[in-house]
Every structure is written in structure tokens, then in C-alpha cells.
Tab-separated table of C-alpha atoms in Angstrom:
chain	number	residue	atom	x	y	z
A	1431	MET	CA	28.863	-4.423	-5.799
A	1432	ALA	CA	31.029	-5.031	-2.735
A	1433	GLY	CA	28.914	-2.585	-0.734
A	1434	LEU	CA	25.765	-4.513	-1.625
A	1435	LEU	CA	27.358	-7.789	-0.558
A	1436	ILE	CA	28.530	-6.287	2.738
A	1437	SER	CA	25.037	-4.867	3.386
A	1438	PHE	CA	23.491	-8.266	2.651
A	1439	VAL	CA	25.839	-10.087	5.028
A	1440	LEU	CA	25.270	-7.518	7.800
A	1441	THR	CA	21.494	-7.676	7.369
A	1442	LEU	CA	21.523	-11.472	7.402
A	1443	GLY	CA	23.692	-11.526	10.527
A	1444	LEU	CA	21.488	-9.041	12.371
A	1445	THR	CA	18.351	-10.952	11.390
A	1446	ILE	CA	19.742	-14.263	12.664
A	1447	SER	CA	20.925	-12.590	15.863
A	1448	ALA	CA	17.529	-10.976	16.476
A	1449	ARG	CA	15.689	-14.266	15.921
A	1450	ARG	CA	17.877	-16.132	18.399
A	1451	GLY	CA	17.145	-13.574	21.108
A	1452	SER	CA	13.426	-13.553	20.461
A	1453	GLN	CA	11.345	-15.461	22.987
A	1454	SER	CA	7.952	-14.411	21.615
A	1455	VAL	CA	5.092	-16.853	21.668
A	1456	LYS	CA	3.308	-17.415	18.391
A	1457	PRO	CA	-0.482	-17.500	18.571
A	1458	SER	CA	-1.715	-20.924	17.575
A	1459	SER	CA	-5.472	-20.818	18.048
A	1460	VAL	CA	-7.652	-22.106	15.228
A	1461	ASP	CA	-9.531	-18.795	15.063
A	1462	PHE	CA	-6.315	-16.853	14.637
A	1463	LYS	CA	-5.071	-19.195	11.924
A	1464	ARG	CA	-8.368	-18.737	10.062
A	1465	PHE	CA	-8.106	-14.962	10.425
A	1466	GLN	CA	-4.480	-15.058	9.298
A	1467	GLN	CA	-5.259	-17.037	6.131
A	1468	GLY	CA	-8.145	-14.737	5.185
A	1469	PHE	CA	-6.132	-11.644	6.016
A	1470	LEU	CA	-3.098	-12.704	4.019
A	1471	THR	CA	-5.263	-13.523	1.000
A	1472	VAL	CA	-6.871	-10.070	1.032
A	1473	TYR	CA	-3.538	-8.359	1.731
A	1474	TYR	CA	-1.898	-10.201	-1.164
A	1475	ILE	CA	-4.669	-9.131	-3.536
A	1476	ALA	CA	-4.426	-5.502	-2.370
A	1477	MET	CA	-0.640	-5.424	-2.761
A	1478	THR	CA	-0.809	-7.075	-6.173
A	1479	ALA	CA	-3.386	-4.544	-7.363
A	1480	ASP	CA	-1.140	-1.707	-6.234
A	1481	TRP	CA	1.959	-3.177	-7.880
A	1482	LEU	CA	0.259	-4.084	-11.155
A	1483	GLN	CA	-0.953	-0.560	-11.750
A	1484	GLY	CA	2.420	1.115	-11.297
A	1485	PRO	CA	4.239	0.372	-14.548
A	1486	TYR	CA	1.343	1.313	-16.813
A	1487	VAL	CA	0.127	4.623	-15.434
A	1488	TYR	CA	2.719	6.771	-17.196
A	1489	ALA	CA	1.966	5.107	-20.535
A	1490	LEU	CA	-1.761	5.609	-19.961
A	1491	TYR	CA	-1.380	9.319	-19.240
A	1492	SER	CA	0.921	9.681	-22.227
A	1493	SER	CA	-1.643	7.978	-24.480
A	1494	TYR	CA	-4.181	10.594	-23.363
A	1495	GLY	CA	-1.894	13.236	-24.851
A	1496	PHE	CA	-0.574	14.826	-21.657
A	1497	SER	CA	2.898	16.377	-21.662
A	1498	LYS	CA	5.724	15.081	-19.490
A	1499	HIS	CA	5.244	18.074	-17.206
A	1500	ASP	CA	1.517	17.394	-16.759
A	1501	ILE	CA	2.225	13.727	-16.024
A	1502	ALA	CA	4.909	14.705	-13.518
A	1503	VAL	CA	2.455	16.983	-11.723
A	1504	LEU	CA	-0.073	14.124	-11.581
A	1505	PHE	CA	2.540	11.874	-9.997
A	1506	ILE	CA	3.551	14.580	-7.530
A	1507	GLY	CA	-0.118	14.990	-6.583
A	1508	GLY	CA	-0.391	11.295	-5.733
A	1509	PHE	CA	2.910	11.048	-3.887
A	1510	GLY	CA	2.247	14.335	-2.105
A	1511	ALA	CA	-1.153	13.110	-0.910
A	1512	SER	CA	0.490	9.951	0.371
A	1513	MET	CA	3.151	11.977	2.158
A	1514	VAL	CA	0.660	14.306	3.843
A	1515	PHE	CA	-1.962	11.693	4.638
A	1516	GLY	CA	0.647	9.148	5.745
A	1517	THR	CA	1.415	11.411	8.666
A	1518	PHE	CA	-2.109	11.033	10.028
A	1519	VAL	CA	-3.122	7.562	8.872
A	1520	GLY	CA	-2.162	5.905	12.161
A	1521	ILE	CA	-4.408	8.219	14.145
A	1522	LEU	CA	-7.221	7.659	11.661
A	1523	SER	CA	-6.832	3.884	11.921
A	1524	ASP	CA	-7.032	4.103	15.700
A	1525	LYS	CA	-10.213	6.190	15.544
A	1526	LEU	CA	-11.992	4.370	12.699
A	1527	GLY	CA	-10.716	0.941	13.544
A	1528	ARG	CA	-8.199	-1.045	11.582
A	1529	LYS	CA	-10.706	-3.160	9.671
A	1530	ARG	CA	-12.660	-0.063	8.619
A	1531	SER	CA	-9.418	1.593	7.533
A	1532	CYS	CA	-8.705	-1.413	5.311
A	1533	ILE	CA	-12.183	-1.120	3.831
A	1534	ALA	CA	-11.543	2.612	3.298
A	1535	TYR	CA	-8.403	1.611	1.379
A	1536	CYS	CA	-10.505	-0.587	-0.905
A	1537	VAL	CA	-13.076	2.150	-1.555
A	1538	LEU	CA	-10.424	4.800	-2.221
A	1539	TYR	CA	-8.487	2.476	-4.487
A	1540	ILE	CA	-11.616	1.623	-6.481
A	1541	ILE	CA	-12.265	5.348	-6.949
A	1542	SER	CA	-8.654	5.845	-7.991
A	1543	CYS	CA	-8.846	3.058	-10.564
A	1544	CYS	CA	-12.184	4.270	-11.944
A	1545	THR	CA	-10.771	7.732	-12.582
A	1546	LYS	CA	-8.102	6.241	-14.845
A	1547	HIS	CA	-10.752	5.880	-17.570
A	1548	ALA	CA	-11.326	9.625	-17.743
A	1549	LYS	CA	-9.211	11.825	-19.982
A	1550	ASP	CA	-9.951	14.933	-17.922
A	1551	TYR	CA	-6.886	16.232	-16.062
A	1552	ASN	CA	-8.773	17.214	-12.888
A	1553	THR	CA	-10.451	13.814	-12.686
A	1554	LEU	CA	-7.076	12.131	-13.080
A	1555	MET	CA	-5.653	14.353	-10.328
A	1556	LEU	CA	-8.531	13.349	-8.048
A	1557	GLY	CA	-7.667	9.735	-8.802
A	1558	ARG	CA	-3.989	10.296	-8.014
A	1559	VAL	CA	-4.869	11.945	-4.689
A	1560	THR	CA	-7.271	9.142	-3.693
A	1561	GLY	CA	-4.652	6.626	-4.814
A	1562	GLY	CA	-2.026	8.325	-2.655
A	1563	ILE	CA	-4.287	8.226	0.370
A	1564	ALA	CA	-5.120	4.582	-0.359
A	1565	THR	CA	-1.423	3.706	-0.581
A	1566	SER	CA	-0.824	5.229	2.845
A	1567	LEU	CA	-3.616	3.063	4.218
A	1568	LEU	CA	-2.267	-0.024	2.443
A	1569	PHE	CA	1.147	0.269	4.033
A	1570	SER	CA	-0.094	0.955	7.548
A	1571	ALA	CA	-3.675	-0.073	8.305
A	1572	PHE	CA	-3.365	-3.649	7.079
A	1573	GLU	CA	-0.256	-4.402	9.086
A	1574	SER	CA	-1.578	-2.777	12.250
A	1575	TRP	CA	-4.811	-4.799	11.907
A	1576	MET	CA	-2.818	-8.032	11.702
A	1577	VAL	CA	-0.668	-7.104	14.691
A	1578	CYS	CA	-3.725	-6.032	16.695
A	1579	GLU	CA	-5.451	-9.385	16.202
């Protein structure tokens, strides 16, 4: 518990110190504010969708009758896809464009969610892989799009 408190105090101190030294100018144009509000709304929805799915996936796979080992392999497939694809997602976002990468996230995530209705193992694995790729896009393309604007 003491370690957590020390980490909190150090983090707070470093954050305050970094903000004092920052002389960055915040964009204040009306167009940027409009973009920011729309962006944050879409980003919030995307993050919420990702977080809401998490706690229920194991129970869903279990209700389909899969063993713990099969479920573990499904999870490894999704996390592995995220690990591999996460290495290249920045390059892809630069080539496709950040907005298109965000749209690709939406399409991949829709595919991932649709596969959850199937009880076929291979279909579920496809969904886990597309979900892993989508997660990599969620945690990189959206933020780089906001920074780029």
C-alpha cells in the first residue's frame, strides 16, 4: 500500500512539474472545437464498446460449451493479433490516413462483434483476430488523428 501511495505522489509531482514547464499554445479555432467535440463523442463510444464487451466474452464462450483451454486459445489469438498488428498500425495509419484507419477500426470491430453469435470455433477465432486488430487501431489511430488535426 505504501508503494502505491509513493507512486501516486511521484506521478502527481511529475505531472504538476511538466505542466508548469509547458508553454504550448492550445488551438482555439471554432472549427477545431467542433472537430474536437465530434471526435471525442465518437472516441468515447468506441472505447465504451470495447470495454463493455470484455467482461462477458469468457462467459459467452463458456456457454457455447468450449473448454477452458479452447477459450484460452481464443484469447491468445486475439491478443496475439493485437501484438503483431500493433507493431505495424502506425505505418498503416500513415499510409491509409488516420480517419480511414478509424473507420477501419469500426468495420473490423463490427465484424468481430458479429462473429460472437456463431458457435463455430473457427468463426470465433476470426472474430478474436479482427477484434485484436481493431483494438490496435483503437489505441493508436484515434489518438494520432486527434493530434494531427
